[in-house]
């Protein structure tokens, strides 16, 4: 079994970390650089930064923030939000990001996945998939979860892999922020059919939920936000628990 990863996610708005439920009702969760430093020291395997209200005006702020974080932590981190070109990716990587995450821009222009993978290598291209159950079907949503599309989630996951994505960040909008557990059935379907790692996101509320998503959901990594930000589950305790349960994890 490959080593499973624990990944805190920092949703960034105006340079601060925020957290909501089902993608709305945002509240402040602290200073992004300070949180990143704490998580790195606590043993997080990676970090994900998502500028959830990314705009052209906010790009400079995000670059400065990425640069600060890169000089603070010693673990890989992925940055997403408003990325739509080779130049955007180049700027983020030059400021210390290890990987970048694209979502809306990949849906709008699937060729971008291929272009970025060829330019920078698949290993640093993550495609984020925000999905919600609509009339019995898992449907892709863009623009921070606000816009439903005609894309069916499972077929889109296969397409992004075929186009060169190195990793999928799968977020169930139905479970996001609920703390009722990850979307195990959907995660399992995508993970078992993918030849690239799948990061499960949305719904973590207990240590058992991580165990479930690794064993029943076949995920390669578990991502969460509020349970880490508000110190409900310390990362060292989570990792010890998973290790004791037989999950291969870096302690």
Coordinates of N, CA and C in Angstrom, one line a residue, residues 16-247:
X16 N -6.6 36.0 4.0 CA -7.0 35.3 5.2 C -7.5 33.9 4.9
X17 N -7.4 33.0 5.9 CA -8.0 31.7 5.7 C -9.5 31.8 6.2
X18 N -10.4 31.2 5.4 CA -11.8 31.2 5.7 C -12.3 29.8 5.6
X19 N -13.5 29.6 6.2 CA -14.1 28.3 6.1 C -15.6 28.4 6.1
X20 N -16.3 27.6 5.2 CA -17.7 27.7 5.1 C -18.3 26.3 5.2
X21 N -19.6 26.2 4.9 CA -20.3 24.9 4.8 C -21.1 24.9 3.5
X22 N -20.9 23.8 2.7 CA -21.5 23.6 1.4 C -21.1 24.8 0.5
X23 N -19.9 25.4 0.7 CA -19.3 26.4 -0.1 C -19.9 27.8 0.2
X24 N -20.7 28.0 1.3 CA -21.2 29.3 1.7 C -21.0 29.5 3.2
X25 N -21.5 30.7 3.6 CA -21.4 31.1 5.0 C -19.9 31.0 5.5
X26 N -19.1 31.8 4.9 CA -17.7 31.8 5.2 C -17.4 32.6 6.5
X27 N -16.5 32.0 7.3 CA -16.0 32.7 8.5 C -14.5 32.6 8.6
X28 N -13.9 33.6 9.3 CA -12.5 33.7 9.4 C -11.9 32.5 10.2
X29 N -10.8 32.0 9.7 CA -10.1 30.9 10.4 C -8.7 31.1 10.7
X30 N -8.2 32.4 10.4 CA -6.8 32.7 10.9 C -5.9 33.1 9.8
X31 N -4.7 33.4 10.2 CA -3.6 33.9 9.3 C -3.1 32.7 8.5
X32 N -3.0 32.8 7.2 CA -2.6 31.7 6.3 C -1.2 31.2 6.5
X33 N -0.3 32.2 6.7 CA 1.1 31.8 6.8 C 1.3 31.1 8.2
X34 N 0.7 31.7 9.2 CA 0.8 31.1 10.6 C 0.3 29.7 10.6
X35 N -0.9 29.5 10.0 CA -1.5 28.1 9.9 C -0.6 27.2 9.1
X36 N -0.1 27.6 8.0 CA 0.8 26.8 7.2 C 2.0 26.3 8.0
X37 N 2.6 27.2 8.7 CA 3.7 26.9 9.6 C 3.4 25.8 10.6
X38 N 2.2 26.0 11.3 CA 1.8 25.1 12.3 C 1.6 23.7 11.7
X39 N 0.9 23.6 10.6 CA 0.6 22.3 9.9 C 1.9 21.6 9.5
X40 N 2.8 22.3 9.0 CA 4.1 21.7 8.6 C 4.8 21.1 9.8
X41 N 4.8 21.9 10.9 CA 5.5 21.4 12.1 C 4.7 20.2 12.7
X42 N 3.4 20.2 12.5 CA 2.6 19.1 13.1 C 2.7 17.8 12.3
X43 N 3.2 17.8 11.1 CA 3.4 16.6 10.3 C 2.5 16.5 9.1
X44 N 1.8 17.6 8.7 CA 1.0 17.5 7.5 C 1.9 17.1 6.4
X45 N 1.4 16.3 5.4 CA 2.2 15.8 4.3 C 2.3 16.8 3.2
X46 N 1.2 17.6 3.0 CA 1.2 18.6 2.0 C 0.2 19.7 2.5
X47 N 0.2 20.8 1.8 CA -0.8 21.8 2.0 C -1.5 22.2 0.7
X48 N -2.7 22.6 0.7 CA -3.4 23.1 -0.4 C -3.9 24.5 -0.1
X49 N -3.6 25.4 -1.0 CA -4.1 26.8 -0.9 C -5.0 27.1 -2.0
X50 N -6.3 27.5 -1.7 CA -7.2 27.8 -2.7 C -7.7 29.2 -2.5
X51 N -7.4 30.1 -3.5 CA -7.9 31.5 -3.5 C -9.3 31.4 -4.0
X52 N -10.3 31.3 -3.1 CA -11.7 30.9 -3.5 C -12.4 32.1 -4.2
X53 N -11.9 33.3 -4.1 CA -12.6 34.4 -4.8 C -11.6 35.1 -5.7
X54 N -10.7 34.3 -6.3 CA -9.6 34.8 -7.1 C -10.1 35.8 -8.2
X55 N -9.4 36.9 -8.2 CA -9.7 37.9 -9.3 C -8.4 38.4 -9.8
X56 N -8.4 39.2 -10.9 CA -7.2 39.7 -11.4 C -6.6 40.6 -10.4
X57 N -7.4 41.4 -9.7 CA -6.8 42.3 -8.7 C -6.2 41.6 -7.5
X58 N -6.6 40.4 -7.3 CA -6.1 39.6 -6.1 C -4.9 38.8 -6.4
X59 N -4.5 38.7 -7.7 CA -3.4 37.9 -8.1 C -2.1 38.3 -7.4
X60 N -1.8 39.6 -7.3 CA -0.6 40.0 -6.6 C -0.5 39.6 -5.2
X61 N -1.6 39.7 -4.5 CA -1.7 39.3 -3.1 C -1.4 37.8 -3.0
X62 N -2.0 37.0 -3.8 CA -1.8 35.6 -3.8 C -0.3 35.2 -4.0
X63 N 0.3 35.9 -5.0 CA 1.8 35.6 -5.2 C 2.6 35.9 -4.0
X64 N 2.3 37.1 -3.4 CA 3.1 37.4 -2.2 C 2.9 36.4 -1.1
X65 N 1.6 36.0 -0.9 CA 1.3 35.0 0.1 C 2.0 33.7 -0.2
X66 N 2.0 33.2 -1.4 CA 2.7 32.0 -1.8 C 4.2 32.1 -1.5
X67 N 4.7 33.2 -1.8 CA 6.2 33.4 -1.6 C 6.5 33.3 -0.1
X68 N 5.6 33.9 0.8 CA 5.8 33.9 2.2 C 5.7 32.5 2.7
X69 N 4.7 31.8 2.3 CA 4.5 30.4 2.7 C 5.7 29.5 2.3
X70 N 6.2 29.7 1.0 CA 7.3 28.9 0.5 C 8.5 29.1 1.4
X71 N 8.7 30.2 1.9 CA 9.9 30.5 2.8 C 9.6 30.1 4.2
X72 N 8.4 29.6 4.5 CA 8.1 29.2 5.9 C 8.0 27.7 6.1
X73 N 7.6 27.0 5.1 CA 7.3 25.6 5.3 C 8.3 24.7 4.5
X74 N 8.4 23.4 4.8 CA 9.3 22.5 4.1 C 8.6 21.3 3.6
X75 N 7.3 21.5 3.3 CA 6.5 20.4 2.7 C 5.9 20.9 1.4
X76 N 5.5 20.0 0.5 CA 4.9 20.5 -0.8 C 3.6 21.2 -0.6
X77 N 3.4 22.2 -1.4 CA 2.0 22.8 -1.4 C 1.5 23.2 -2.8
X78 N 0.2 23.0 -2.9 CA -0.5 23.2 -4.1 C -1.3 24.5 -4.0
X79 N -1.3 25.3 -5.1 CA -2.0 26.6 -5.1 C -3.0 26.6 -6.2
X80 N -4.3 27.0 -5.9 CA -5.3 27.1 -6.9 C -6.1 28.4 -6.8
X81 N -6.8 28.7 -7.8 CA -7.7 29.9 -7.8 C -7.4 30.9 -8.9
X82 N -8.2 30.9 -9.9 CA -8.1 31.9 -11.0 C -6.9 31.7 -11.9
X83 N -6.4 30.4 -12.0 CA -5.3 30.1 -12.8 C -5.9 29.7 -14.2
X84 N -5.4 30.4 -15.3 CA -5.9 30.1 -16.6 C -4.9 30.1 -17.7
X85 N -3.6 30.2 -17.4 CA -2.6 30.3 -18.5 C -1.3 29.7 -18.0
X86 N -0.4 29.5 -19.0 CA 1.0 29.1 -18.7 C 1.7 30.2 -17.8
X87 N 1.4 31.4 -18.1 CA 2.0 32.5 -17.4 C 1.6 32.5 -15.9
X88 N 0.3 32.2 -15.6 CA -0.2 32.2 -14.3 C 0.6 31.1 -13.5
X89 N 0.7 29.9 -14.1 CA 1.4 28.8 -13.5 C 2.8 29.1 -13.2
X90 N 3.5 29.6 -14.3 CA 4.9 30.0 -14.2 C 5.1 30.9 -13.0
X91 N 4.3 31.9 -12.8 CA 4.4 32.9 -11.7 C 4.3 32.2 -10.4
X92 N 3.3 31.3 -10.2 CA 3.1 30.7 -9.0 C 4.3 29.7 -8.6
X93 N 4.7 29.0 -9.6 CA 5.9 28.0 -9.4 C 7.2 28.8 -9.1
X94 N 7.3 30.0 -9.7 CA 8.5 30.8 -9.5 C 8.5 31.4 -8.1
X95 N 7.3 31.5 -7.5 CA 7.1 32.1 -6.2 C 7.1 31.0 -5.1
X96 N 7.3 29.7 -5.5 CA 7.5 28.7 -4.5 C 6.5 27.6 -4.4
X97 N 5.4 27.7 -5.2 CA 4.4 26.6 -5.2 C 5.0 25.4 -5.8
X98 N 4.6 24.2 -5.3 CA 5.1 23.0 -5.9 C 4.2 22.4 -7.0
X99 N 2.9 22.6 -6.7 CA 1.9 22.2 -7.7 C 0.8 23.3 -7.8
X100 N 0.1 23.2 -8.9 CA -1.0 24.2 -9.1 C -2.3 23.4 -9.3
X101 N -3.4 24.0 -8.9 CA -4.7 23.3 -9.1 C -5.6 24.2 -10.0
X102 N -6.2 23.6 -11.0 CA -7.1 24.3 -11.9 C -8.4 23.6 -11.9
X103 N -9.5 24.4 -12.1 CA -10.8 23.9 -12.0 C -11.7 24.5 -13.1
X104 N -12.2 25.7 -12.8 CA -13.1 26.3 -13.8 C -12.4 26.5 -15.2
X105 N -11.1 26.9 -15.2 CA -10.4 27.1 -16.4 C -10.2 25.8 -17.2
X106 N -10.1 24.7 -16.5 CA -10.0 23.4 -17.2 C -11.3 23.0 -17.8
X107 N -12.4 23.3 -17.1 CA -13.7 22.9 -17.7 C -14.0 23.8 -18.9
X108 N -13.6 25.1 -18.8 CA -13.8 26.0 -19.9 C -13.0 25.7 -21.1
X109 N -11.8 25.2 -20.9 CA -10.8 24.9 -21.9 C -10.0 23.7 -21.6
X110 N -10.5 22.5 -21.8 CA -9.9 21.3 -21.4 C -8.4 21.1 -22.0
X111 N -8.2 21.8 -23.2 CA -6.8 21.7 -23.7 C -5.8 22.3 -22.8
X112 N -6.2 23.2 -21.9 CA -5.3 23.8 -20.9 C -4.6 22.8 -20.1
X113 N -5.3 21.7 -19.8 CA -4.7 20.6 -19.0 C -3.5 20.1 -19.7
X114 N -3.7 19.8 -21.0 CA -2.7 19.2 -21.8 C -1.5 20.2 -21.9
X115 N -1.8 21.4 -22.2 CA -0.8 22.4 -22.4 C 0.1 22.6 -21.1
X116 N -0.6 22.6 -20.0 CA 0.2 22.8 -18.7 C 1.0 21.6 -18.4
X117 N 0.4 20.4 -18.7 CA 1.2 19.2 -18.4 C 2.4 19.1 -19.3
X118 N 2.3 19.5 -20.5 CA 3.4 19.4 -21.4 C 4.5 20.5 -21.1
X119 N 4.0 21.6 -20.6 CA 5.0 22.7 -20.2 C 5.7 22.5 -18.9
X120 N 5.0 22.0 -17.9 CA 5.5 21.9 -16.6 C 5.6 20.4 -16.0
X121 N 5.0 19.5 -16.7 CA 5.1 18.1 -16.2 C 3.8 17.8 -15.5
X122 N 3.2 16.6 -15.7 CA 2.0 16.2 -15.1 C 2.1 16.2 -13.5
X123 N 3.3 16.0 -13.0 CA 3.4 15.9 -11.6 C 3.1 17.1 -10.8
X124 N 3.0 18.3 -11.5 CA 2.6 19.5 -10.8 C 1.3 20.0 -11.2
X125 N 0.5 19.2 -12.0 CA -0.8 19.7 -12.4 C -1.9 18.9 -11.7
X126 N -2.6 19.6 -10.8 CA -3.8 19.0 -10.1 C -5.1 19.6 -10.8
X127 N -6.0 18.7 -11.1 CA -7.3 19.2 -11.5 C -8.3 19.0 -10.4
X128 N -8.9 20.1 -9.9 CA -9.8 20.1 -8.9 C -11.2 19.9 -9.5
X129 N -12.0 19.0 -8.9 CA -13.3 18.6 -9.3 C -14.3 18.9 -8.2
X130 N -15.2 19.9 -8.4 CA -16.2 20.2 -7.4 C -17.5 19.6 -8.0
X131 N -18.1 18.7 -7.2 CA -19.2 18.0 -7.8 C -20.4 18.0 -6.8
X132 N -21.6 18.0 -7.4 CA -22.8 17.9 -6.6 C -23.8 17.0 -7.2
X133 N -24.6 16.3 -6.4 CA -25.6 15.4 -6.9 C -26.8 16.2 -7.4
X134 N -27.1 16.1 -8.7 CA -28.3 16.8 -9.3 C -29.2 15.9 -10.0
X135 N -30.4 15.7 -9.5 CA -31.3 14.8 -10.1 C -30.7 13.4 -10.3
X136 N -30.0 12.9 -9.3 CA -29.5 11.5 -9.3 C -28.2 11.4 -10.0
X137 N -27.6 12.5 -10.6 CA -26.3 12.4 -11.3 C -25.3 13.3 -10.6
X138 N -24.1 12.9 -10.6 CA -23.0 13.7 -10.1 C -22.5 14.6 -11.2
X139 N -22.7 15.9 -10.9 CA -22.5 17.0 -11.9 C -21.4 17.9 -11.5
X140 N -20.5 18.3 -12.4 CA -19.4 19.2 -12.2 C -19.9 20.6 -12.0
X141 N -19.4 21.3 -11.0 CA -19.7 22.7 -10.8 C -18.4 23.6 -10.9
X142 N -18.6 24.8 -11.4 CA -17.4 25.7 -11.5 C -17.7 27.0 -10.7
X143 N -16.7 27.9 -10.8 CA -16.8 29.2 -10.2 C -17.1 29.1 -8.7
X144 N -16.2 28.3 -8.0 CA -16.4 28.1 -6.6 C -17.6 27.4 -6.2
X145 N -18.1 26.5 -7.1 CA -19.3 25.8 -6.8 C -20.6 26.4 -7.2
X146 N -20.5 27.6 -7.8 CA -21.7 28.4 -8.0 C -22.4 28.0 -9.4
X147 N -21.6 27.5 -10.3 CA -22.2 27.3 -11.6 C -22.2 25.8 -12.0
X148 N -23.4 25.2 -12.1 CA -23.5 23.8 -12.6 C -23.1 23.7 -14.1
X149 N -22.6 22.6 -14.5 CA -22.3 22.4 -15.9 C -23.0 21.2 -16.4
X150 N -22.8 20.9 -17.7 CA -23.4 19.7 -18.3 C -22.5 18.4 -18.1
X151 N -21.3 18.6 -17.5 CA -20.3 17.6 -17.4 C -20.7 16.6 -16.3
X152 N -20.6 15.3 -16.6 CA -20.8 14.3 -15.6 C -19.5 13.9 -14.9
X153 N -19.5 13.8 -13.6 CA -18.3 13.8 -12.8 C -17.3 12.7 -13.2
X154 N -17.9 11.5 -13.3 CA -17.0 10.3 -13.5 C -16.3 10.4 -14.8
X155 N -17.0 10.7 -15.9 CA -16.4 10.8 -17.2 C -15.4 12.0 -17.3
X156 N -15.7 13.1 -16.6 CA -14.8 14.2 -16.6 C -13.5 13.8 -15.8
X157 N -13.6 13.1 -14.8 CA -12.4 12.6 -14.0 C -11.5 11.8 -15.0
X158 N -12.1 10.9 -15.8 CA -11.3 10.1 -16.7 C -10.7 11.0 -17.8
X159 N -11.4 12.0 -18.2 CA -10.9 12.9 -19.3 C -9.7 13.7 -18.8
X160 N -9.8 14.2 -17.6 CA -8.6 15.0 -17.1 C -7.4 14.2 -16.9
X161 N -7.6 12.9 -16.5 CA -6.4 12.0 -16.5 C -5.8 11.8 -17.9
X162 N -6.7 11.5 -18.8 CA -6.2 11.3 -20.2 C -5.5 12.5 -20.8
X163 N -5.9 13.7 -20.3 CA -5.4 14.9 -20.9 C -4.0 15.3 -20.2
X164 N -3.7 14.6 -19.1 CA -2.3 14.8 -18.6 C -2.3 15.3 -17.1
X165 N -3.4 15.4 -16.5 CA -3.4 15.7 -15.0 C -2.6 14.7 -14.2
X166 N -1.9 15.2 -13.2 CA -1.1 14.2 -12.4 C -1.8 13.8 -11.2
X167 N -2.9 14.5 -10.9 CA -3.7 14.3 -9.6 C -5.1 14.9 -9.7
X168 N -6.0 14.3 -9.0 CA -7.4 14.8 -9.0 C -7.7 15.2 -7.5
X169 N -8.2 16.4 -7.3 CA -8.7 16.8 -6.0 C -10.2 16.8 -6.1
X170 N -10.8 15.8 -5.5 CA -12.2 15.6 -5.6 C -13.0 16.1 -4.4
X171 N -13.8 17.1 -4.6 CA -14.6 17.7 -3.5 C -16.1 17.5 -3.8
X172 N -16.7 16.8 -2.8 CA -18.2 16.6 -2.8 C -18.8 17.9 -2.2
X173 N -19.5 18.6 -2.9 CA -20.2 19.8 -2.4 C -21.3 19.4 -1.5
X174 N -21.9 18.2 -1.6 CA -22.9 17.8 -0.8 C -22.5 17.5 0.6
X175 N -21.2 17.0 0.8 CA -20.7 16.7 2.1 C -19.8 17.8 2.7
X176 N -19.4 18.8 1.8 CA -18.4 19.8 2.3 C -18.9 20.5 3.5
X177 N -18.1 20.5 4.5 CA -18.3 21.3 5.8 C -19.4 20.6 6.7
X178 N -19.9 19.5 6.3 CA -21.0 18.8 7.1 C -20.4 18.0 8.3
X179 N -19.2 17.6 8.1 CA -18.5 16.7 9.1 C -19.2 15.4 9.3
X180 N -20.0 15.0 8.3 CA -20.7 13.7 8.3 C -19.9 12.6 7.6
X181 N -18.7 12.9 7.1 CA -18.0 11.9 6.3 C -17.8 12.2 4.9
X182 N -16.8 11.7 4.3 CA -16.5 11.9 2.8 C -17.6 11.2 2.0
X183 N -17.7 11.5 0.7 CA -18.6 10.9 -0.2 C -17.9 9.6 -0.7
X184 N -18.1 8.5 0.1 CA -17.3 7.3 -0.1 C -17.6 6.6 -1.4
X185 N -18.8 6.5 -1.8 CA -19.1 5.8 -3.0 C -18.6 6.4 -4.3
X186 N -18.7 7.7 -4.4 CA -18.2 8.5 -5.5 C -16.7 8.4 -5.5
X187 N -16.1 8.6 -4.3 CA -14.6 8.6 -4.2 C -14.1 7.3 -4.7
X188 N -14.7 6.2 -4.2 CA -14.3 4.9 -4.6 C -14.4 4.6 -6.1
X189 N -15.5 5.0 -6.7 CA -15.7 4.8 -8.1 C -14.6 5.5 -8.9
X190 N -14.3 6.8 -8.5 CA -13.2 7.5 -9.3 C -11.9 7.0 -9.0
X191 N -11.6 6.7 -7.7 CA -10.2 6.2 -7.3 C -9.9 4.9 -8.0
X192 N -10.9 4.0 -8.0 CA -10.6 2.6 -8.5 C -10.5 2.6 -10.0
X193 N -11.0 3.7 -10.7 CA -10.9 3.7 -12.1 C -9.8 4.7 -12.6
X194 N -9.1 5.3 -11.7 CA -8.1 6.3 -12.0 C -6.7 5.7 -11.9
X195 N -5.8 6.1 -12.8 CA -4.4 5.7 -12.8 C -3.5 6.7 -12.1
X196 N -4.2 7.8 -11.6 CA -3.4 8.9 -10.9 C -4.0 9.0 -9.5
X197 N -3.3 9.6 -8.6 CA -3.8 9.8 -7.2 C -5.0 10.6 -7.1
X198 N -5.9 10.3 -6.2 CA -7.1 11.0 -5.9 C -7.1 11.5 -4.5
X199 N -7.2 12.8 -4.3 CA -7.3 13.5 -3.0 C -8.8 13.6 -2.7
X200 N -9.3 13.1 -1.6 CA -10.7 13.2 -1.2 C -10.9 14.4 -0.4
X201 N -11.9 15.2 -0.6 CA -12.2 16.4 0.1 C -13.7 16.6 0.3
X202 N -14.1 17.1 1.5 CA -15.4 17.4 1.7 C -16.1 16.4 2.7
X203 N -16.3 16.9 4.0 CA -17.1 16.1 4.9 C -16.3 15.5 6.1
X204 N -15.0 15.6 6.2 CA -14.3 15.0 7.3 C -14.7 15.6 8.6
X205 N -15.1 14.8 9.6 CA -15.5 15.3 10.9 C -14.9 14.5 12.0
X206 N -14.3 13.3 11.7 CA -13.7 12.5 12.7 C -12.6 11.7 12.1
X207 N -11.8 11.1 13.0 CA -10.6 10.3 12.5 C -11.1 9.1 11.8
X208 N -12.3 8.5 12.2 CA -12.8 7.4 11.5 C -13.1 7.7 10.0
X209 N -13.5 8.9 9.7 CA -13.8 9.3 8.4 C -12.6 9.2 7.5
X210 N -11.4 9.5 8.0 CA -10.2 9.3 7.2 C -9.9 7.9 6.9
X211 N -10.1 7.1 8.0 CA -9.9 5.6 7.8 C -10.8 5.1 6.7
X212 N -12.1 5.5 6.8 CA -13.1 5.1 5.8 C -12.7 5.5 4.4
X213 N -12.3 6.7 4.2 CA -12.0 7.2 2.9 C -10.8 6.5 2.3
X214 N -9.8 6.0 3.1 CA -8.7 5.3 2.7 C -9.0 3.8 2.4
X215 N -9.9 3.2 3.2 CA -10.2 1.8 3.0 C -11.4 1.6 2.1
X216 N -12.5 2.3 2.3 CA -13.7 2.1 1.5 C -13.7 3.0 0.2
X217 N -13.0 4.2 0.4 CA -13.0 5.1 -0.7 C -11.8 5.0 -1.6
X218 N -10.8 4.2 -1.2 CA -9.6 4.0 -2.0 C -8.8 5.3 -2.3
X219 N -9.1 6.3 -1.5 CA -8.4 7.6 -1.8 C -6.9 7.5 -1.5
X220 N -6.1 8.3 -2.2 CA -4.7 8.4 -1.9 C -4.3 9.4 -0.8
X221 N -5.2 10.4 -0.6 CA -5.0 11.4 0.4 C -6.4 11.9 0.9
X222 N -6.3 12.4 2.1 CA -7.5 13.0 2.7 C -7.3 14.4 3.0
X223 N -8.2 15.3 2.5 CA -8.0 16.7 2.7 C -9.1 17.2 3.6
X224 N -8.8 18.1 4.5 CA -9.8 18.7 5.4 C -9.4 20.2 5.7
X225 N -10.3 20.9 6.3 CA -10.1 22.3 6.6 C -10.4 22.6 8.0
X226 N -11.7 22.8 8.3 CA -12.1 23.3 9.6 C -11.7 22.5 10.8
X227 N -11.7 21.1 10.6 CA -11.4 20.3 11.8 C -9.9 20.5 12.2
X228 N -9.1 20.9 11.2 CA -7.7 21.3 11.5 C -7.6 22.7 12.0
X229 N -8.3 23.6 11.3 CA -8.2 25.1 11.6 C -8.6 25.4 13.0
X230 N -9.7 24.7 13.4 CA -10.3 25.0 14.8 C -9.9 23.9 15.8
X231 N -8.8 23.2 15.4 CA -8.1 22.3 16.4 C -9.1 21.2 17.0
X232 N -10.0 20.7 16.1 CA -10.9 19.7 16.5 C -10.2 18.3 16.5
X233 N -9.3 18.1 15.5 CA -8.5 16.9 15.3 C -7.1 17.3 15.1
X234 N -6.2 17.1 16.0 CA -4.7 17.4 15.8 C -4.2 16.4 14.8
X235 N -3.4 16.9 13.9 CA -2.8 16.0 12.9 C -1.9 14.9 13.5
X236 N -1.1 15.1 14.5 CA -0.3 14.0 15.1 C -1.2 12.9 15.6
X237 N -2.3 13.2 16.2 CA -3.2 12.2 16.8 C -3.9 11.4 15.7
X238 N -4.3 12.2 14.6 CA -4.9 11.5 13.5 C -4.0 10.5 12.8
X239 N -2.7 10.9 12.7 CA -1.8 10.0 12.0 C -1.5 8.8 12.9
X240 N -1.4 9.0 14.2 CA -1.2 7.8 15.1 C -2.3 6.9 15.1
X241 N -3.6 7.4 15.0 CA -4.8 6.6 15.0 C -4.8 5.8 13.7
X242 N -4.5 6.4 12.5 CA -4.5 5.7 11.3 C -3.4 4.6 11.2
X243 N -2.2 4.9 11.8 CA -1.1 4.0 11.8 C -1.5 2.7 12.6
X244 N -2.1 3.0 13.8 CA -2.6 1.9 14.6 C -3.6 1.0 14.0
X245 N -4.4 1.6 13.1 CA -5.5 0.9 12.3 C -4.9 0.2 11.1
X246 N -3.6 0.3 10.9 CA -3.0 -0.4 9.8 C -2.8 0.4 8.5
X247 N -3.1 1.7 8.5 CA -3.0 2.5 7.3 C -1.5 2.9 7.2

